[in-house]
Coordinates of C-alpha atoms in Angstrom, one line a residue:
Chain A
M13 CA -17.0 0.2 2.8
V14 CA -20.1 2.3 2.6
A15 CA -18.4 5.6 2.6
E16 CA -16.9 5.2 -0.8
K17 CA -20.2 4.9 -2.5
M18 CA -21.7 8.0 -0.8
T19 CA -22.0 11.5 -2.1
F20 CA -19.4 13.5 -0.2
V21 CA -20.8 16.6 1.5
A22 CA -18.7 18.7 3.8
P23 CA -20.2 19.4 7.2
P24 CA -21.9 22.8 7.4
D25 CA -19.3 24.3 9.7
G26 CA -16.8 23.8 6.9
S27 CA -14.7 21.6 9.2
V28 CA -13.5 19.6 6.2
A29 CA -11.2 21.8 4.2
H30 CA -9.6 20.8 0.9
G31 CA -7.0 18.2 1.2
T32 CA -9.7 16.5 3.2
F33 CA -8.4 14.2 5.8
V34 CA -11.6 12.2 6.3
V35 CA -14.4 12.7 3.9
E36 CA -17.7 13.1 5.8
L37 CA -20.6 11.1 4.5
T38 CA -23.1 13.9 5.0
H39 CA -23.7 16.5 7.6
F40 CA -24.2 13.6 9.9
S41 CA -21.4 11.4 11.1
G42 CA -23.8 8.4 11.3
P43 CA -27.3 7.3 12.0
L44 CA -27.0 8.0 15.7
D45 CA -26.0 11.6 14.9
L46 CA -29.0 12.0 12.7
L47 CA -31.3 10.4 15.3
L48 CA -30.0 12.7 18.0
S49 CA -30.5 15.7 15.8
L50 CA -34.1 14.8 15.1
I51 CA -34.7 14.3 18.9
R52 CA -33.1 17.7 19.5
D53 CA -35.2 19.4 16.8
E54 CA -38.4 18.0 18.2
Q55 CA -37.3 18.7 21.8
I56 CA -38.1 15.2 22.8
D57 CA -37.0 13.5 26.0
I58 CA -34.4 11.1 25.0
R59 CA -35.7 8.6 27.6
D60 CA -39.2 8.6 26.2
I61 CA -38.9 8.7 22.4
P62 CA -42.2 8.6 20.4
I63 CA -40.8 5.9 18.2
A64 CA -43.5 5.9 15.5
R65 CA -43.0 9.6 14.8
I66 CA -39.2 9.5 15.0
A67 CA -39.0 6.5 12.8
E68 CA -41.1 8.2 10.2
Q69 CA -38.9 11.3 10.2
F70 CA -35.8 9.3 10.1
L71 CA -37.0 7.5 7.0
A72 CA -38.0 10.8 5.4
R73 CA -34.5 12.3 6.1
I74 CA -32.6 9.4 4.8
S75 CA -34.6 9.6 1.6
T76 CA -33.9 13.3 1.1
L77 CA -30.3 12.8 2.0
E78 CA -30.0 10.3 -0.8
L79 CA -28.6 7.8 1.6
D80 CA -30.3 4.9 0.0
E81 CA -27.1 3.1 -0.2
A82 CA -26.0 3.6 3.3
A83 CA -26.3 0.3 5.0
E84 CA -25.8 1.8 8.4
Y85 CA -28.7 4.2 8.1
L86 CA -30.9 1.5 6.7
E87 CA -30.0 -0.7 9.5
M88 CA -31.0 2.0 12.0
A89 CA -34.3 2.5 10.1
A90 CA -35.0 -1.2 10.3
R91 CA -34.2 -1.1 14.0
L92 CA -36.6 1.8 14.6
L93 CA -39.4 0.0 12.7
R94 CA -38.8 -3.1 14.8
I95 CA -39.0 -1.2 18.0
K96 CA -42.1 0.5 16.7
A97 CA -43.7 -2.9 16.1
Q98 CA -42.7 -4.1 19.5
M99 CA -44.2 -1.1 21.2
L100 CA -47.5 -1.9 19.5
L101 CA -47.7 -5.4 21.0
P102 CA -50.5 -5.6 23.5
R103 CA -49.1 -6.0 27.1
N104 CA -50.5 -6.4 30.5
E105 CA -50.4 -3.1 32.4
N106 CA -49.2 -4.9 35.5
D107 CA -46.5 -6.9 33.8
E108 CA -43.4 -6.1 35.8
A109 CA -41.2 -8.2 33.5
W110 CA -42.0 -5.9 30.5
E111 CA -38.9 -4.4 29.1
D112 CA -39.1 -1.2 27.2
P113 CA -38.0 -2.1 23.6
R114 CA -36.4 1.3 23.4
A115 CA -34.1 0.7 26.3
E116 CA -31.1 -0.4 24.2
L117 CA -31.5 2.5 21.7
V118 CA -31.7 5.0 24.6
R119 CA -28.6 3.6 26.1
R120 CA -26.7 3.9 22.8
L121 CA -28.0 7.4 22.2
L122 CA -26.9 8.6 25.7
E123 CA -23.6 7.0 25.2
Y124 CA -23.3 8.7 21.8
Q125 CA -24.3 12.0 23.3
Q126 CA -21.7 11.8 25.9
M127 CA -19.1 11.1 23.3
R128 CA -20.2 14.2 21.4
E129 CA -19.6 16.2 24.5
I130 CA -16.0 15.0 24.6
V131 CA -15.8 15.9 20.9
D132 CA -16.7 19.4 21.7
V133 CA -13.9 19.5 24.3
L134 CA -11.4 18.1 21.9
D135 CA -12.5 20.4 19.2
I136 CA -11.8 23.5 21.4
R137 CA -8.5 22.1 22.4
A138 CA -7.4 21.3 18.9
E139 CA -8.4 24.8 17.8
A140 CA -6.3 26.3 20.5
R141 CA -3.3 24.3 19.4
R142 CA -3.9 24.9 15.7
N143 CA -3.5 28.6 16.4
R144 CA 0.0 28.2 17.6
F145 CA 3.0 27.2 15.5
A146 CA 5.9 25.1 16.7
R147 CA 9.3 25.9 15.3
A148 CA 9.3 24.7 11.7
F149 CA 13.0 25.0 10.9
L150 CA 14.9 22.2 12.4
P151 CA 18.7 21.9 12.3
E152 CA 19.9 19.0 10.2
Q153 CA 19.8 15.9 12.3
P154 CA 23.1 14.6 13.6
A155 CA 24.6 12.1 11.2
P156 CA 22.2 9.1 10.9
P157 CA 22.0 6.6 13.7
A158 CA 25.1 7.5 15.6
A159 CA 23.7 5.7 18.5
P160 CA 24.0 1.9 18.3
L161 CA 20.8 0.1 17.9
A162 CA 19.6 -1.2 21.3
L163 CA 18.2 -4.5 20.4
S164 CA 18.5 -7.9 22.0
L165 CA 17.6 -11.4 20.9
G166 CA 15.2 -11.5 23.8
E167 CA 13.2 -8.6 22.4
L168 CA 13.1 -10.3 19.0
L169 CA 12.0 -13.6 20.5
N170 CA 9.3 -11.8 22.5
A171 CA 8.1 -10.3 19.3
V172 CA 8.0 -13.8 17.7
D173 CA 6.0 -15.0 20.7
R174 CA 3.6 -12.1 20.4
I175 CA 3.0 -13.0 16.8
I176 CA 2.6 -16.7 17.4
R177 CA 0.0 -15.9 20.1
A178 CA -1.7 -13.3 17.8
V179 CA -2.0 -15.4 14.7
R180 CA -4.9 -17.7 15.1
T181 CA -3.4 -20.7 13.4
P182 CA 0.3 -20.4 14.2
S183 CA 2.3 -21.7 11.3
M184 CA 5.7 -20.6 12.4
H185 CA 6.9 -24.1 12.2
D186 CA 7.7 -23.8 8.5
V187 CA 10.8 -21.8 9.2
I188 CA 12.1 -22.5 5.8
P189 CA 9.4 -21.8 3.3
R190 CA 11.1 -23.5 0.4
A191 CA 10.9 -27.2 -0.2
L192 CA 14.1 -28.9 0.7
D193 CA 16.0 -30.6 -2.0
V194 CA 17.6 -33.5 -0.2
D195 CA 17.9 -35.6 -3.4
G196 CA 19.7 -32.8 -5.1
A197 CA 22.1 -32.4 -2.2
M198 CA 22.7 -36.2 -2.1
N199 CA 23.7 -36.1 -5.7
T200 CA 26.1 -33.2 -5.0
V201 CA 27.7 -35.1 -2.1
R202 CA 28.0 -38.3 -4.3
G203 CA 29.6 -36.2 -7.0
M204 CA 32.1 -34.8 -4.6
M205 CA 32.8 -38.2 -3.0
A206 CA 33.4 -39.7 -6.4
A207 CA 36.1 -37.2 -7.1
H208 CA 37.6 -37.0 -3.6
A209 CA 37.9 -39.5 -0.8
N210 CA 37.6 -36.8 1.8
A211 CA 35.7 -33.6 2.0
R212 CA 34.6 -31.1 4.5
W213 CA 31.2 -29.5 5.2
T214 CA 32.4 -26.1 4.0
D215 CA 33.5 -27.6 0.6
L216 CA 30.0 -28.6 -0.1
L217 CA 28.3 -25.3 0.9
A218 CA 28.8 -21.9 -0.6
P219 CA 29.2 -19.2 2.0
S220 CA 26.0 -17.5 0.7
S221 CA 23.9 -20.7 1.0
E222 CA 20.4 -20.2 2.0
P223 CA 18.9 -21.9 5.0
W224 CA 17.1 -24.5 2.8
E225 CA 20.3 -25.5 1.2
V226 CA 22.0 -25.9 4.5
L227 CA 19.3 -28.0 5.8
S228 CA 19.1 -30.1 2.6
L229 CA 22.8 -30.8 2.8
L230 CA 22.6 -31.8 6.4
L231 CA 19.8 -34.2 5.7
A232 CA 21.5 -35.6 2.7
L233 CA 24.7 -36.2 4.7
L234 CA 22.7 -38.0 7.4
E235 CA 20.9 -40.1 4.9
L236 CA 24.1 -41.1 3.0
A237 CA 25.7 -41.9 6.3
R238 CA 22.7 -44.0 7.3
R239 CA 23.0 -45.9 4.0
G240 CA 26.7 -46.4 4.7
E241 CA 27.9 -44.5 1.6
I242 CA 29.9 -42.0 3.7
R243 CA 31.3 -41.6 7.2
L244 CA 30.9 -38.4 9.1
A245 CA 33.1 -37.0 11.8
Q246 CA 33.3 -33.9 13.8
P247 CA 36.4 -33.6 16.0
R248 CA 34.8 -31.1 18.4
P249 CA 31.6 -29.2 18.7
F250 CA 31.1 -26.5 16.0
A251 CA 34.2 -27.8 14.1
N252 CA 34.0 -28.4 10.4
V253 CA 32.2 -31.7 9.7
E254 CA 34.6 -34.1 7.9
I255 CA 33.1 -36.4 5.3
A256 CA 34.9 -39.5 4.1
R257 CA 34.0 -42.0 1.4
D258 CA 33.1 -45.3 3.1
V259 CA 35.6 -47.5 1.4
A260 CA 33.8 -50.8 2.0
A261 CA 30.5 -49.5 0.7
S262 CA 31.8 -47.8 -2.4
E263 CA 33.8 -50.9 -3.4
A264 CA 30.7 -53.0 -3.0
A265 CA 28.8 -50.7 -5.2
Chain B
M10 CA 17.7 36.1 31.3
T11 CA 20.6 35.6 33.6
S12 CA 21.2 31.9 34.2
P13 CA 23.3 30.0 31.7
L14 CA 21.0 27.0 32.2
A15 CA 18.0 28.9 31.0
K16 CA 19.9 29.8 27.8
L17 CA 20.9 26.2 27.2
L18 CA 17.3 25.1 27.7
E19 CA 16.1 27.7 25.3
A20 CA 18.5 26.5 22.7
A21 CA 17.5 22.9 23.2
L22 CA 13.7 23.7 23.1
F23 CA 14.3 25.7 19.9
A24 CA 16.1 22.7 18.4
S25 CA 13.3 20.2 19.0
A26 CA 10.2 19.8 16.9
R27 CA 8.5 18.0 19.7
P28 CA 7.9 18.8 23.4
V29 CA 11.0 18.1 25.5
T30 CA 10.5 16.4 28.8
A31 CA 12.1 17.7 32.0
D32 CA 14.2 14.6 32.1
E33 CA 15.6 15.3 28.6
L34 CA 16.3 18.9 29.6
T35 CA 18.1 17.7 32.7
A36 CA 20.3 15.4 30.6
L37 CA 21.6 18.5 28.8
D38 CA 23.9 19.5 31.6
D39 CA 25.5 16.8 33.7
S40 CA 25.9 19.2 36.6
A41 CA 22.3 20.4 36.7
T42 CA 19.9 19.1 39.3
S43 CA 16.2 18.7 38.4
D44 CA 15.4 21.5 40.8
E45 CA 17.7 23.8 38.9
V46 CA 16.2 22.7 35.6
A47 CA 12.7 23.4 37.0
A48 CA 13.8 26.8 38.1
A49 CA 15.4 27.5 34.7
I50 CA 12.1 26.5 33.0
T51 CA 10.2 28.9 35.1
E52 CA 12.8 31.6 34.4
L53 CA 12.4 31.1 30.6
R54 CA 8.7 30.9 30.8
E55 CA 8.4 34.1 32.8
H56 CA 10.9 35.8 30.5
Y57 CA 8.8 35.1 27.5
D58 CA 5.6 36.2 29.3
G59 CA 7.0 39.3 31.0
D60 CA 9.5 40.7 28.5
G61 CA 7.3 41.1 25.4
H62 CA 8.0 38.0 23.3
G63 CA 6.0 36.6 20.3
V64 CA 6.5 33.1 21.6
E65 CA 5.7 31.4 24.9
L66 CA 6.8 28.3 26.7
L67 CA 3.9 25.8 27.3
E68 CA 3.6 22.4 29.0
V69 CA 2.2 19.9 26.6
A70 CA 2.2 16.1 26.2
G71 CA 4.3 15.5 29.3
G72 CA 7.0 18.0 28.1
W73 CA 7.8 21.6 27.3
Q74 CA 7.4 23.3 24.0
I75 CA 8.0 26.8 22.7
L76 CA 5.0 27.9 20.5
T77 CA 4.0 31.2 18.9
R78 CA 1.3 33.2 20.6
P79 CA -2.1 32.8 18.9
E80 CA -2.5 36.5 18.2
Y81 CA 0.1 36.3 15.4
T82 CA -1.2 33.2 13.7
E83 CA -3.4 35.0 11.2
A84 CA -0.6 37.4 10.1
I85 CA 1.9 34.5 9.7
E86 CA -0.6 32.5 7.7
R87 CA -1.5 35.4 5.5
A88 CA 2.2 36.1 4.8
Q89 CA 2.4 32.3 3.9
L90 CA 5.3 31.7 6.3
A91 CA 3.5 28.8 7.9
A92 CA 0.1 27.1 7.5
R93 CA -2.2 25.7 10.2
P94 CA -2.9 22.0 9.8
H95 CA -6.3 21.0 8.5
R96 CA -9.0 20.5 11.1
L97 CA -10.1 17.0 11.8
S98 CA -13.4 15.9 10.6
A99 CA -16.3 15.2 12.9
A100 CA -15.9 11.4 12.3
A101 CA -12.2 11.6 13.2
L102 CA -12.9 13.6 16.4
E103 CA -15.6 11.2 17.4
T104 CA -13.4 8.2 16.9
L105 CA -10.5 9.9 18.8
A106 CA -12.8 10.8 21.7
I107 CA -13.9 7.2 22.1
I108 CA -10.3 5.9 21.9
A109 CA -9.0 8.6 24.3
Y110 CA -11.6 7.5 27.0
R111 CA -11.8 3.8 26.5
Q112 CA -8.3 2.8 25.4
P113 CA -7.2 0.2 24.8
L114 CA -10.1 -0.8 22.7
G115 CA -10.8 -2.5 19.4
R116 CA -12.5 -1.4 16.2
A117 CA -15.8 -3.3 16.9
E118 CA -16.3 -1.4 20.1
I119 CA -15.7 2.0 18.4
E120 CA -18.2 1.0 15.7
E121 CA -20.7 0.0 18.3
I122 CA -20.6 3.4 19.9
R123 CA -20.5 5.4 16.7
G124 CA -22.9 3.3 14.7
V125 CA -20.8 3.4 11.6
A126 CA -17.8 1.6 10.1
V127 CA -14.6 3.2 11.2
G128 CA -11.9 1.4 9.2
G129 CA -11.0 4.4 7.0
V130 CA -11.1 6.8 9.9
L131 CA -8.8 4.5 12.0
K132 CA -6.3 4.4 9.1
S133 CA -6.2 8.1 8.7
L134 CA -5.8 8.7 12.4
H135 CA -3.0 6.1 12.4
D136 CA -1.4 7.7 9.4
R137 CA -1.5 11.0 11.2
G138 CA 0.2 9.5 14.2
L139 CA -2.7 10.3 16.5
I140 CA -3.4 6.7 17.4
E141 CA -1.4 3.5 17.6
V142 CA -1.9 -0.2 17.9
T143 CA -1.3 -1.1 21.5
G144 CA -1.9 -4.8 21.4
R145 CA -4.4 -7.4 20.6
A146 CA -7.5 -8.4 22.6
E147 CA -8.1 -11.9 23.8
G148 CA -10.9 -13.8 22.2
L149 CA -12.2 -14.4 18.7
G150 CA -10.0 -13.1 16.0
R151 CA -7.8 -11.4 18.5
P152 CA -8.7 -7.9 17.3
L153 CA -6.1 -5.1 17.3
L154 CA -6.5 -2.6 20.2
Y155 CA -5.9 1.1 19.7
G156 CA -4.7 3.8 22.0
T157 CA -3.8 7.5 21.6
T158 CA -0.2 8.7 21.1
A159 CA 1.9 11.5 22.6
L160 CA 1.3 13.4 19.3
F161 CA -2.4 13.2 20.1
L162 CA -1.7 15.0 23.4
E163 CA 0.5 17.5 21.6
Q164 CA -2.0 18.3 19.0
F165 CA -4.8 18.7 21.5
A166 CA -2.7 20.9 23.8
L167 CA -3.1 18.4 26.6
R168 CA -0.5 17.8 29.2
H169 CA -1.8 14.3 29.9
L170 CA -4.9 12.3 29.3
E171 CA -6.2 13.2 32.8
E172 CA -6.7 16.7 31.6
L173 CA -9.7 15.6 29.7
P174 CA -12.9 16.0 31.6
R175 CA -13.7 13.0 33.8
A176 CA -16.8 11.1 32.7
D177 CA -18.7 12.2 35.9
E178 CA -18.0 15.8 35.0
L179 CA -19.8 15.5 31.7
A180 CA -23.5 16.3 31.6
I181 CA -24.4 12.7 31.1
A182 CA -22.4 10.1 32.9
L183 CA -22.5 6.6 31.7
R184 CA -22.2 3.4 33.6
T185 CA -20.0 1.9 31.0
V186 CA -17.3 4.5 31.0
A187 CA -14.2 3.6 32.9
P188 CA -13.2 6.0 35.7
A189 CA -10.8 8.6 34.5
G190 CA -8.2 7.4 36.9
S191 CA -7.8 4.2 34.9
V192 CA -7.3 6.1 31.6
T193 CA -3.7 6.1 31.0
Chain C
M27 CA 11.3 43.8 23.9
T28 CA 9.0 46.7 23.6
S29 CA 7.8 47.1 20.1
P30 CA 4.7 45.0 19.0
L31 CA 6.3 44.6 15.6
A32 CA 9.4 42.9 17.0
K33 CA 7.2 40.4 18.8
L34 CA 5.3 39.7 15.5
L35 CA 8.6 39.2 13.7
E36 CA 9.8 36.9 16.4
A37 CA 6.7 34.7 16.0
A38 CA 6.9 34.7 12.2
L39 CA 10.6 33.9 12.2
F40 CA 10.0 31.1 14.7
A41 CA 7.2 29.6 12.7
S42 CA 8.9 29.7 9.3
A43 CA 10.8 26.7 8.0
R44 CA 13.2 28.8 6.1
P45 CA 14.9 32.2 6.3
V46 CA 12.5 35.1 5.8
T47 CA 13.3 38.1 3.7
A48 CA 12.8 41.6 4.9
D49 CA 10.1 42.0 2.2
E50 CA 8.2 39.0 3.6
L51 CA 8.6 40.4 7.1
T52 CA 7.2 43.7 5.9
A53 CA 4.2 41.9 4.4
L54 CA 3.3 40.7 7.9
D55 CA 1.9 44.0 8.9
D56 CA 0.2 46.3 6.4
S57 CA 0.9 49.4 8.4
A58 CA 4.6 48.7 8.9
T59 CA 7.1 50.5 6.7
S60 CA 10.4 48.8 5.7
D61 CA 12.3 51.2 8.0
E62 CA 10.1 50.1 10.9
V63 CA 10.7 46.5 10.0
A64 CA 14.4 47.1 9.8
A65 CA 14.3 48.7 13.2
A66 CA 12.4 45.8 14.7
I67 CA 14.8 43.3 13.3
T68 CA 17.6 45.2 15.0
E69 CA 15.7 45.3 18.2
L70 CA 15.1 41.6 18.1
R71 CA 18.7 40.9 17.2
E72 CA 20.0 43.1 20.0
H73 CA 17.6 41.6 22.5
Y74 CA 18.9 38.1 21.7
D75 CA 22.5 39.2 22.0
G76 CA 22.2 41.5 25.0
D77 CA 19.7 39.8 27.1
G78 CA 21.2 36.4 27.6
H79 CA 19.4 34.1 25.1
G80 CA 20.3 30.7 23.8
V81 CA 19.4 31.7 20.2
E82 CA 20.4 34.5 17.9
L83 CA 19.0 36.3 14.9
L84 CA 21.2 35.9 11.9
E85 CA 21.1 37.0 8.3
V86 CA 21.6 33.9 6.2
A87 CA 21.2 33.2 2.5
G88 CA 18.0 34.8 1.5
G89 CA 16.8 36.3 4.7
W90 CA 16.7 36.3 8.5
Q91 CA 16.5 33.3 10.7
I92 CA 16.6 32.6 14.4
L93 CA 19.2 29.9 15.1
T94 CA 20.4 28.2 18.2
R95 CA 23.8 29.5 19.3
P96 CA 26.6 27.1 18.2
E97 CA 28.1 26.7 21.7
Y98 CA 25.0 24.7 22.6
T99 CA 24.9 22.5 19.6
E100 CA 27.1 19.8 21.0
A101 CA 25.2 19.5 24.3
I102 CA 21.9 19.3 22.5
E103 CA 23.1 16.6 20.1
R104 CA 24.6 14.6 22.9
A105 CA 21.4 14.8 24.9
Q106 CA 19.3 14.0 21.9
L107 CA 21.3 10.8 21.3
A108 CA 21.3 9.9 25.0
A109 CA 17.7 10.5 25.4
R110 CA 16.8 8.4 22.4
P111 CA 18.5 5.1 22.3
H112 CA 17.6 3.7 18.9
R113 CA 15.2 1.1 20.0
L114 CA 12.9 -0.7 17.6
S115 CA 9.2 -0.2 18.1
A116 CA 7.0 -3.2 18.8
A117 CA 5.7 -3.0 15.3
A118 CA 9.3 -3.1 13.9
L119 CA 10.3 -6.0 16.1
E120 CA 7.3 -8.0 15.1
T121 CA 7.8 -7.4 11.4
L122 CA 11.5 -8.2 11.8
A123 CA 10.6 -11.5 13.6
I124 CA 8.2 -12.5 10.8
I125 CA 10.8 -11.8 8.2
A126 CA 13.5 -13.7 10.1
Y127 CA 11.3 -16.8 10.3
R128 CA 9.5 -16.7 7.0
Q129 CA 12.1 -15.2 4.6
P130 CA 12.0 -14.7 1.8
L131 CA 8.5 -13.2 1.8
G132 CA 6.6 -10.2 0.5
R133 CA 4.9 -7.3 2.1
A134 CA 1.4 -8.6 1.6
E135 CA 2.2 -11.7 3.5
I136 CA 3.7 -9.7 6.4
E137 CA 0.6 -7.5 6.5
E138 CA -1.6 -10.5 6.6
I139 CA 0.1 -11.8 9.7
R140 CA 0.4 -8.4 11.5
G141 CA -3.0 -7.2 10.4
V142 CA -1.7 -3.7 9.7
A143 CA 0.1 -1.9 6.9
V144 CA 3.9 -2.3 7.2
G145 CA 5.2 0.0 4.5
G146 CA 6.8 2.5 6.9
V147 CA 8.2 -0.2 9.1
L148 CA 9.8 -2.0 6.2
K149 CA 11.4 1.2 5.1
S150 CA 12.9 1.9 8.6
L151 CA 14.1 -1.7 9.0
H152 CA 15.7 -1.4 5.5
D153 CA 17.3 2.0 6.4
R154 CA 18.8 0.4 9.5
G155 CA 20.3 -2.3 7.4
L156 CA 18.4 -5.1 9.1
I157 CA 16.5 -6.3 6.1
E158 CA 17.1 -6.3 2.4
V159 CA 15.3 -7.1 -0.8
T160 CA 16.3 -10.6 -1.8
G161 CA 14.3 -11.0 -5.0
R162 CA 10.9 -10.9 -6.5
A163 CA 8.0 -13.3 -6.1
E164 CA 6.4 -14.9 -9.1
G165 CA 2.8 -13.9 -9.8
L166 CA 0.8 -10.8 -10.0
G167 CA 2.9 -7.6 -9.7
R168 CA 6.0 -9.7 -8.9
P169 CA 6.2 -8.2 -5.4
L170 CA 9.5 -7.6 -3.7
L171 CA 10.7 -10.3 -1.3
Y172 CA 12.5 -9.4 1.9
G173 CA 15.0 -11.2 4.0
T174 CA 17.3 -10.4 6.9
T175 CA 20.9 -9.2 6.4
A176 CA 24.3 -10.1 7.8
L177 CA 23.9 -7.1 10.1
F178 CA 20.8 -8.7 11.5
L179 CA 22.8 -11.7 12.5
E180 CA 25.5 -9.5 13.9
Q181 CA 23.0 -7.6 15.9
F182 CA 21.7 -10.7 17.6
A183 CA 25.2 -12.3 17.8
L184 CA 23.9 -15.2 15.6
R185 CA 26.3 -17.0 13.3
H186 CA 23.5 -18.1 11.0
L187 CA 19.7 -18.1 10.9
E188 CA 19.5 -21.7 12.1
E189 CA 20.6 -20.5 15.4
L190 CA 17.3 -18.9 16.0
P191 CA 15.1 -21.1 18.1
R192 CA 12.5 -23.1 16.2
A193 CA 9.0 -22.0 16.9
D194 CA 8.4 -25.2 19.0
E195 CA 11.4 -24.4 21.1
L196 CA 10.4 -20.8 21.7
A197 CA 8.3 -21.5 24.8
I198 CA 11.5 -22.7 26.4
A199 CA 13.8 -20.2 24.8
L200 CA 11.6 -17.3 26.0
R201 CA 11.9 -18.4 29.6
T202 CA 15.7 -18.7 29.5
V203 CA 16.6 -15.9 27.2
A204 CA 20.1 -14.7 27.9
P205 CA 21.5 -11.3 27.0
A206 CA 22.3 -11.0 23.3
G207 CA 26.0 -11.6 23.6
S208 CA 25.9 -14.9 25.3
V209 CA 23.4 -16.6 23.0
T210 CA 25.1 -19.1 20.9

């Protein structure tokens, strides 16, 4: 950011007090502000700017302001010089298609000027409010969140949806960021099956297991069942999964 | 003051750091109608104005707030009982002005109008609670969009955004400015 | 109230965050004697008591303070709670969603996804007991890692995290989202 390299100068009206909220670059809040101030000083019609003269003054001002590091001011200076050069190009007097090279700059200046009018309104408003105090003493808040949190799964999922749509390359698929350890889980199951003929899902999983452990175990069980080392049964949905040593397979092994 | 409702409203307005909406005031008393609350607000306001009080009841940011009268500010500050907040810088005001009129809009658009980088200013305004992220734009990079907050209205003594001058009331009207009606 | 001094005292007492001593009140007006200040305090106190106000002027530890009358406290607290159901902001919800799906992860990672600073949001989610610090990452600064809590699951009536729809199921889930209680 440019601002950090700049010399900090408070605006002349003293609007930046200590404990500064935003440090102003200079008296000017930007190249457009400087340009507008030059135009005002010279009492020039904004719609018919003598570009050569203004460009010269602009360059002079930014050198005295020691703004040589301010990319934004330099960019504007370059723009002014470019417009100046374009103005010098010979053109046919009757050329209806000729576009004033200053047009875009004029548009931006007018827009900026309008915004400054709003700033004046806001400034007056803010001053009016600053001169009034709200009650500063506030009774201690009623004991922390007494009201239950109003929060539904729908809201959470909508938030997920917003994020997915917001992130350019959605990568929400990796729900579990850790690599799964299926081999490790298979070893755990084999160990358990060596000692016991039967086991249950909950015997293999600590209550505090993390999602990657749950998934690893699930995949390990499915893999072992596929290889015929164990048999899996679940009497009803959500019931504990029962694991049994596959007798035929283990005897063959 | 005579009405019990006005006393209750006064107590509630004293207890809140922020403006309290008429709806919130109505919720104070199950048996009160919104007309009765409106009448009690008027009673309280007129009492402060007519019976020599150092505070007044003002309508700000869509609600009601008791504030000290400006003629006492200097004495209060001199006695170090309260301090006025710092003024916003020109850069902050410019950025706020643009956001207030064009919201929701993104950083690039603000920078285009102001002609300078506004990252730092946006952060300060956000930290101060004057602006908030209201969403993301479509298109490349899906930039964040900013809008003003209720605290903005409060700190600029505005009842609502429409209280700002409409673009066509400003000396220079611009084709690109959205009609005031659409500013919400 | 008739005396200008009583109005000034009212404004000062209102604006101060703490009780104000008689000496401090006297300092508000160079021309006021302590007797005059004492008289103005009495005038203000009697005005609040006699003229139907929801507040009163009390002498508390270290000075004078305007306080809401206790009989209104309950109604105010009830209305404050009713008016402000503790809803999470969009920013908090999005942060929570990211943590739920990516945990454990650090603040920098969340900020990268959301594009804004999330320090305050993390604190409020933590204060509400929805997230917790689950460890520290390897690498520079060993940043704290966050994850969701049991309360988080309870809040959404989930038995475990795997009950959250996968990202590729979300499009469907979002269309058929049922109220929290019935999601299994």
